[in-house]
């Protein structure tokens, strides 16, 4: 197959670059020789030209401009975040609003920590507890929260147990429910995780019993019955806790206390 | 690849330049200037225009370096080529004449062109007869010393196409210098 003239020319140019004598090769391509010779002559003339050299001063002036440009870009990058706020007042207002709302929410939650039923901030305290509970995903954490909430309800109830003051039965139910839920969750844990929580819920249960016994003595007739029921429930929970504390006990009458009977979070 | 900086050195300069290494940016600016200057030299008549255009291309390269991907030389010459097209377009609009109407300077023609002394100025005038791709092949291969595969990479063409462009460019120049009429354009 005959070689194309452009391939032959390219090969001859490569030979010229390597300093080879191309006369013989040209004769090999007799048909193209007359056309290729002047092209090679022209190539040699172009190749013989020196490369145009730029003026050094112009080169250095451009290099300085390029350096300044690069520096400007670096500075611009550093201040890019600041520029977002400088040139976007709307973003500043939005960010400030979000920060203020978050601060206000956090302050309100902190202030609500010591609130009691009937206070303006008490609903905030309960909502914060629900949020905290829903954000807890492990069994031990949930059990710990039930113990904490049961303890809080006990303290809140203690503030309301005064002679002549009507009983807040909702608070009483909440207190018992939290204790029951704490026991139910602790029963699901392994021994190591449960030991400390059992001790905490046992202490809470003893405090509840003492509080209820004291309240019953000063309560009026309708509330006295409610306190008696609550004391019975509390004693059942005590038995459950004792069983958990002594799992090898000979008393086989223990039944799981876990199933919650009233509403849970 | 240019004779002054190897392919690996250039890749290293580009990488460091992207990381804002000042020394690398300085060397890269000089590299771009020297290569683009030769490219511009044979494309514009006025030396001031050559320097101005080259300087603008260097700044564009430094400015856009972080966005550069792929073959650096191909990218650099693409910027140079676009800037040159823009230069001619604006100049044509200003003088309200089309590119084809720009009068070409004629050489004293000789039957035996090989006896003529080739100068850069004569070559520049001769290159006005060529197509855009033919001019780039002459500059990149004969002036800058790139190999066929490198020229092909820069132009985005095959090596075979580069050989064809090279042949046609030389034939067109020969016809121009020997006064045999207008060059063939592909």
mmCIF file of C-alpha atoms in Angstrom, chain A:
data_model
loop_
_atom_site.group_PDB
_atom_site.id
_atom_site.type_symbol
_atom_site.label_atom_id
_atom_site.label_comp_id
_atom_site.label_asym_id
_atom_site.label_seq_id
_atom_site.Cartn_x
_atom_site.Cartn_y
_atom_site.Cartn_z
ATOM 1 C CA UNK A 1 0.000 0.000 0.000
ATOM 2 C CA UNK A 2 1.399 3.377 -1.064
ATOM 3 C CA UNK A 3 2.280 5.744 1.777
ATOM 4 C CA UNK A 4 0.495 9.080 1.879
ATOM 5 C CA UNK A 5 2.531 12.150 1.003
ATOM 6 C CA UNK A 6 1.823 13.832 4.379
ATOM 7 C CA UNK A 7 3.207 10.778 6.220
ATOM 8 C CA UNK A 8 6.309 10.791 4.035
ATOM 9 C CA UNK A 9 6.836 14.515 4.655
ATOM 10 C CA UNK A 10 6.445 14.011 8.412
ATOM 11 C CA UNK A 11 9.026 11.198 8.365
ATOM 12 C CA UNK A 12 11.448 13.321 6.330
ATOM 13 C CA UNK A 13 11.018 16.242 8.779
ATOM 14 C CA UNK A 14 11.822 13.846 11.641
ATOM 15 C CA UNK A 15 14.941 12.692 9.738
ATOM 16 C CA UNK A 16 16.029 16.302 9.158
ATOM 17 C CA UNK A 17 15.624 17.007 12.885
ATOM 18 C CA UNK A 18 17.863 14.019 13.644
ATOM 19 C CA UNK A 19 20.493 15.376 11.190
ATOM 20 C CA UNK A 20 20.083 12.530 8.693
ATOM 21 C CA UNK A 21 20.703 12.916 4.986
ATOM 22 C CA UNK A 22 17.286 12.756 3.351
ATOM 23 C CA UNK A 23 18.531 12.655 -0.273
ATOM 24 C CA UNK A 24 18.369 8.849 -0.505
ATOM 25 C CA UNK A 25 14.965 8.728 1.117
ATOM 26 C CA UNK A 26 13.635 11.300 -1.325
ATOM 27 C CA UNK A 27 14.779 9.159 -4.216
ATOM 28 C CA UNK A 28 12.819 6.241 -2.719
ATOM 29 C CA UNK A 29 9.688 8.339 -3.143
ATOM 30 C CA UNK A 30 10.452 9.416 -6.676
ATOM 31 C CA UNK A 31 6.864 10.348 -7.518
ATOM 32 C CA UNK A 32 6.728 12.832 -4.652
ATOM 33 C CA UNK A 33 10.342 14.003 -4.625
ATOM 34 C CA UNK A 34 9.776 17.147 -6.703
ATOM 35 C CA UNK A 35 6.957 18.249 -4.444
ATOM 36 C CA UNK A 36 8.600 17.300 -1.159
ATOM 37 C CA UNK A 37 12.025 18.869 -1.716
ATOM 38 C CA UNK A 38 10.870 22.525 -1.684
ATOM 39 C CA UNK A 39 8.670 21.802 1.360
ATOM 40 C CA UNK A 40 11.669 20.432 3.224
ATOM 41 C CA UNK A 41 13.723 23.481 2.199
ATOM 42 C CA UNK A 42 10.977 25.714 3.549
ATOM 43 C CA UNK A 43 10.790 23.694 6.745
ATOM 44 C CA UNK A 44 14.548 24.137 7.259
ATOM 45 C CA UNK A 45 14.217 27.886 6.782
ATOM 46 C CA UNK A 46 11.359 28.152 9.291
ATOM 47 C CA UNK A 47 13.161 25.879 11.724
ATOM 48 C CA UNK A 48 16.265 28.037 11.363
ATOM 49 C CA UNK A 49 14.447 31.094 12.652
ATOM 50 C CA UNK A 50 15.162 31.968 16.231
ATOM 51 C CA UNK A 51 12.194 31.862 18.594
ATOM 52 C CA UNK A 52 10.839 35.366 19.204
ATOM 53 C CA UNK A 53 11.940 36.446 22.663
ATOM 54 C CA UNK A 54 9.790 38.819 24.685
ATOM 55 C CA UNK A 55 11.158 41.914 26.373
ATOM 56 C CA UNK A 56 12.299 40.932 29.884
ATOM 57 C CA UNK A 57 10.865 44.111 31.413
ATOM 58 C CA UNK A 58 7.433 43.380 29.958
ATOM 59 C CA UNK A 59 7.627 39.799 31.225
ATOM 60 C CA UNK A 60 8.541 40.906 34.753
ATOM 61 C CA UNK A 61 5.823 43.569 34.751
ATOM 62 C CA UNK A 62 3.289 40.864 33.890
ATOM 63 C CA UNK A 63 4.705 38.523 36.542
ATOM 64 C CA UNK A 64 4.255 41.286 39.144
ATOM 65 C CA UNK A 65 0.665 41.793 37.987
ATOM 66 C CA UNK A 66 0.051 38.042 38.222
ATOM 67 C CA UNK A 67 1.474 37.966 41.757
ATOM 68 C CA UNK A 68 -0.716 40.890 42.772
ATOM 69 C CA UNK A 69 -3.723 39.134 41.251
ATOM 70 C CA UNK A 70 -2.936 35.936 43.137
ATOM 71 C CA UNK A 71 -2.528 37.876 46.401
ATOM 72 C CA UNK A 72 -5.831 39.636 45.777
ATOM 73 C CA UNK A 73 -7.517 36.262 45.225
ATOM 74 C CA UNK A 74 -6.097 34.887 48.491
ATOM 75 C CA UNK A 75 -7.261 37.956 50.411
ATOM 76 C CA UNK A 76 -10.663 37.752 48.782
ATOM 77 C CA UNK A 77 -10.905 34.105 49.874
ATOM 78 C CA UNK A 78 -10.035 35.016 53.471
ATOM 79 C CA UNK A 79 -12.724 37.651 53.634
ATOM 80 C CA UNK A 80 -15.283 35.720 51.607
ATOM 81 C CA UNK A 81 -17.356 34.756 54.672
ATOM 82 C CA UNK A 82 -17.248 38.299 56.029
ATOM 83 C CA UNK A 83 -18.241 39.591 52.591
ATOM 84 C CA UNK A 84 -21.351 37.420 52.603
ATOM 85 C CA UNK A 85 -22.569 39.360 55.613
ATOM 86 C CA UNK A 86 -21.292 42.730 54.429
ATOM 87 C CA UNK A 87 -23.080 42.431 51.120
ATOM 88 C CA UNK A 88 -26.139 40.583 52.328
ATOM 89 C CA UNK A 89 -27.997 42.478 55.081
ATOM 90 C CA UNK A 90 -30.912 40.066 54.719
ATOM 91 C CA UNK A 91 -28.635 37.154 55.666
ATOM 92 C CA UNK A 92 -27.380 39.144 58.668
ATOM 93 C CA UNK A 93 -30.946 39.732 59.834
ATOM 94 C CA UNK A 94 -31.888 36.085 59.330
ATOM 95 C CA UNK A 95 -28.812 34.830 61.192
ATOM 96 C CA UNK A 96 -29.386 37.295 64.028
ATOM 97 C CA UNK A 97 -33.031 36.229 64.258
ATOM 98 C CA UNK A 98 -32.147 32.527 64.386
ATOM 99 C CA UNK A 99 -29.491 33.178 67.068
ATOM 100 C CA UNK A 100 -31.919 35.272 69.137
ATOM 101 C CA UNK A 101 -34.683 32.676 68.869
ATOM 102 C CA UNK A 102 -32.274 29.916 69.929
ATOM 103 C CA UNK A 103 -30.993 31.997 72.864
ATOM 104 C CA UNK A 104 -34.543 32.817 73.957
ATOM 105 C CA UNK A 105 -35.565 29.156 73.727
ATOM 106 C CA UNK A 106 -32.534 28.003 75.735
ATOM 107 C CA UNK A 107 -33.098 30.679 78.408
ATOM 108 C CA UNK A 108 -36.781 29.758 78.713
ATOM 109 C CA UNK A 109 -35.967 26.070 79.102
ATOM 110 C CA UNK A 110 -33.356 26.875 81.778
ATOM 111 C CA UNK A 111 -35.766 29.137 83.666
ATOM 112 C CA UNK A 112 -38.522 26.524 83.481
ATOM 113 C CA UNK A 113 -36.365 23.890 85.239
ATOM 114 C CA UNK A 114 -37.585 24.912 88.715
ATOM 115 C CA UNK A 115 -41.185 25.655 87.755
ATOM 116 C CA UNK A 116 -44.145 23.908 89.435
ATOM 117 C CA UNK A 117 -47.567 22.867 88.133
ATOM 118 C CA UNK A 118 -49.638 26.007 87.642
ATOM 119 C CA UNK A 119 -46.610 28.174 86.777
ATOM 120 C CA UNK A 120 -46.515 29.821 83.348
ATOM 121 C CA UNK A 121 -43.286 28.003 82.442
ATOM 122 C CA UNK A 122 -44.361 24.531 83.696
ATOM 123 C CA UNK A 123 -45.679 23.449 80.240
ATOM 124 C CA UNK A 124 -42.279 24.429 78.790
ATOM 125 C CA UNK A 125 -40.587 22.150 81.329
ATOM 126 C CA UNK A 126 -42.814 19.206 80.325
ATOM 127 C CA UNK A 127 -42.320 19.848 76.578
ATOM 128 C CA UNK A 128 -38.537 20.016 77.128
ATOM 129 C CA UNK A 129 -38.745 16.635 78.924
ATOM 130 C CA UNK A 130 -40.688 15.122 76.006
ATOM 131 C CA UNK A 131 -38.121 16.444 73.531
ATOM 132 C CA UNK A 132 -35.253 15.132 75.647
ATOM 133 C CA UNK A 133 -36.944 11.721 75.874
ATOM 134 C CA UNK A 134 -37.668 11.514 72.146
ATOM 135 C CA UNK A 135 -34.032 12.392 71.403
ATOM 136 C CA UNK A 136 -32.792 9.506 73.582
ATOM 137 C CA UNK A 137 -32.481 6.239 71.701
ATOM 138 C CA UNK A 138 -30.790 3.730 74.039
ATOM 139 C CA UNK A 139 -32.664 1.706 76.654
ATOM 140 C CA UNK A 140 -30.361 2.720 79.537
ATOM 141 C CA UNK A 141 -30.795 6.406 78.690
ATOM 142 C CA UNK A 142 -34.578 6.090 78.597
ATOM 143 C CA UNK A 143 -34.580 4.250 81.955
ATOM 144 C CA UNK A 144 -32.354 6.957 83.472
ATOM 145 C CA UNK A 145 -34.729 9.681 82.234
ATOM 146 C CA UNK A 146 -37.755 7.932 83.765
ATOM 147 C CA UNK A 147 -35.927 7.826 87.110
ATOM 148 C CA UNK A 148 -35.100 11.558 86.828
ATOM 149 C CA UNK A 149 -38.672 12.461 85.839
ATOM 150 C CA UNK A 150 -40.116 10.340 88.691
ATOM 151 C CA UNK A 151 -37.809 12.173 91.103
ATOM 152 C CA UNK A 152 -38.933 15.567 89.723
ATOM 153 C CA UNK A 153 -42.642 14.660 90.032
ATOM 154 C CA UNK A 154 -42.017 13.547 93.630
ATOM 155 C CA UNK A 155 -40.395 16.911 94.511
ATOM 156 C CA UNK A 156 -43.192 18.793 92.739
ATOM 157 C CA UNK A 157 -45.835 16.830 94.635
ATOM 158 C CA UNK A 158 -44.040 17.538 97.919
ATOM 159 C CA UNK A 159 -44.504 21.285 97.289
ATOM 160 C CA UNK A 160 -48.277 20.776 97.006
ATOM 161 C CA UNK A 161 -48.873 18.535 99.969
ATOM 162 C CA UNK A 162 -50.084 21.035 102.540
ATOM 163 C CA UNK A 163 -52.952 20.766 105.034
ATOM 164 C CA UNK A 164 -56.184 22.028 103.494
ATOM 165 C CA UNK A 165 -54.805 22.136 99.960
ATOM 166 C CA UNK A 166 -56.654 19.886 97.448
ATOM 167 C CA UNK A 167 -54.608 17.018 95.912
ATOM 168 C CA UNK A 168 -53.360 17.375 92.307
ATOM 169 C CA UNK A 169 -54.296 13.827 91.300
ATOM 170 C CA UNK A 170 -52.783 14.262 87.780
ATOM 171 C CA UNK A 171 -49.384 14.959 89.317
ATOM 172 C CA UNK A 172 -49.750 11.950 91.647
ATOM 173 C CA UNK A 173 -50.530 9.637 88.689
ATOM 174 C CA UNK A 174 -47.615 11.067 86.719
ATOM 175 C CA UNK A 175 -45.251 10.384 89.619
ATOM 176 C CA UNK A 176 -46.338 6.737 89.948
ATOM 177 C CA UNK A 177 -46.306 6.205 86.188
ATOM 178 C CA UNK A 178 -42.769 7.529 85.827
ATOM 179 C CA UNK A 179 -41.607 5.182 88.589
ATOM 180 C CA UNK A 180 -43.393 2.227 86.970
ATOM 181 C CA UNK A 181 -41.872 3.055 83.552
ATOM 182 C CA UNK A 182 -38.427 3.409 85.126
ATOM 183 C CA UNK A 183 -38.760 -0.088 86.659
ATOM 184 C CA UNK A 184 -40.048 -1.514 83.351
ATOM 185 C CA UNK A 185 -37.081 -0.122 81.394
ATOM 186 C CA UNK A 186 -34.543 -1.150 84.029
ATOM 187 C CA UNK A 187 -35.836 -4.754 83.862
ATOM 188 C CA UNK A 188 -34.819 -4.829 80.189
ATOM 189 C CA UNK A 189 -31.217 -3.839 80.939
ATOM 190 C CA UNK A 190 -28.305 -6.121 81.730
ATOM 191 C CA UNK A 191 -27.129 -6.333 85.333
ATOM 192 C CA UNK A 192 -24.204 -3.909 85.017
ATOM 193 C CA UNK A 193 -26.260 -1.052 83.553
ATOM 194 C CA UNK A 194 -29.205 -1.740 85.877
ATOM 195 C CA UNK A 195 -27.436 -1.816 89.282
ATOM 196 C CA UNK A 196 -27.015 1.953 89.700
ATOM 197 C CA UNK A 197 -30.455 2.729 88.280
ATOM 198 C CA UNK A 198 -32.111 0.203 90.642
ATOM 199 C CA UNK A 199 -30.474 1.966 93.591
ATOM 200 C CA UNK A 200 -31.719 5.345 92.310
ATOM 201 C CA UNK A 201 -35.286 4.180 91.691
ATOM 202 C CA UNK A 202 -35.317 2.452 95.113
ATOM 203 C CA UNK A 203 -34.340 5.730 96.812
ATOM 204 C CA UNK A 204 -37.004 7.593 94.824
ATOM 205 C CA UNK A 205 -39.595 4.971 95.770
ATOM 206 C CA UNK A 206 -38.738 5.292 99.512
ATOM 207 C CA UNK A 207 -39.097 9.081 99.290
ATOM 208 C CA UNK A 208 -42.470 8.680 97.560
ATOM 209 C CA UNK A 209 -43.725 6.282 100.248
ATOM 210 C CA UNK A 210 -42.666 8.630 103.051
ATOM 211 C CA UNK A 211 -44.267 11.582 101.292
ATOM 212 C CA UNK A 212 -47.535 9.740 100.684
ATOM 213 C CA UNK A 213 -47.730 8.450 104.304
ATOM 214 C CA UNK A 214 -47.183 11.980 105.590
ATOM 215 C CA UNK A 215 -49.723 13.468 103.134
ATOM 216 C CA UNK A 216 -52.349 10.874 104.044
ATOM 217 C CA UNK A 217 -52.264 11.902 107.719
ATOM 218 C CA UNK A 218 -53.103 15.538 106.874
ATOM 219 C CA UNK A 219 -55.468 14.878 103.955
ATOM 220 C CA UNK A 220 -59.233 15.274 103.964
ATOM 221 C CA UNK A 221 -61.601 12.287 103.444
ATOM 222 C CA UNK A 222 -61.788 12.141 99.599
ATOM 223 C CA UNK A 223 -58.017 12.653 99.162
ATOM 224 C CA UNK A 224 -57.171 10.159 101.939
ATOM 225 C CA UNK A 225 -58.556 7.281 99.785
ATOM 226 C CA UNK A 226 -56.487 8.383 96.798
ATOM 227 C CA UNK A 227 -53.387 8.516 98.952
ATOM 228 C CA UNK A 228 -54.116 4.998 100.260
ATOM 229 C CA UNK A 229 -54.392 3.699 96.668
ATOM 230 C CA UNK A 230 -51.187 5.460 95.762
ATOM 231 C CA UNK A 231 -49.425 3.967 98.794
ATOM 232 C CA UNK A 232 -50.561 0.483 97.747
ATOM 233 C CA UNK A 233 -49.220 1.043 94.222
ATOM 234 C CA UNK A 234 -46.009 2.380 95.675
ATOM 235 C CA UNK A 235 -45.567 -0.706 97.884
ATOM 236 C CA UNK A 236 -46.085 -2.995 94.878
ATOM 237 C CA UNK A 237 -43.341 -1.096 93.129
ATOM 238 C CA UNK A 238 -41.152 -1.510 96.219
ATOM 239 C CA UNK A 239 -41.614 -5.280 95.983
ATOM 240 C CA UNK A 240 -40.620 -5.204 92.318
ATOM 241 C CA UNK A 241 -37.534 -3.197 93.156
ATOM 242 C CA UNK A 242 -36.584 -5.618 95.949
ATOM 243 C CA UNK A 243 -36.907 -8.529 93.525
ATOM 244 C CA UNK A 244 -34.638 -6.733 91.084
ATOM 245 C CA UNK A 245 -32.137 -6.061 93.867
ATOM 246 C CA UNK A 246 -32.185 -9.732 94.953
ATOM 247 C CA UNK A 247 -32.813 -11.763 91.795
ATOM 248 C CA UNK A 248 -31.872 -15.058 93.580
ATOM 249 C CA UNK A 249 -34.420 -14.548 96.331
ATOM 250 C CA UNK A 250 -36.675 -17.565 97.246
ATOM 251 C CA UNK A 251 -39.784 -15.434 96.769
ATOM 252 C CA UNK A 252 -41.211 -16.619 93.437
ATOM 253 C CA UNK A 253 -44.282 -14.483 93.566
ATOM 254 C CA UNK A 254 -42.510 -11.669 91.728
ATOM 255 C CA UNK A 255 -44.204 -10.743 88.525
ATOM 256 C CA UNK A 256 -42.774 -8.343 85.928
ATOM 257 C CA UNK A 257 -43.740 -4.795 86.792
ATOM 258 C CA UNK A 258 -42.832 -3.632 83.333
ATOM 259 C CA UNK A 259 -46.060 -3.301 81.393
ATOM 260 C CA UNK A 260 -47.029 0.323 81.743
ATOM 261 C CA UNK A 261 -50.648 0.729 82.749
ATOM 262 C CA UNK A 262 -51.094 4.378 82.055
ATOM 263 C CA UNK A 263 -49.863 6.814 79.489
ATOM 264 C CA UNK A 264 -46.155 7.147 78.891
ATOM 265 C CA UNK A 265 -44.162 9.698 76.972
#
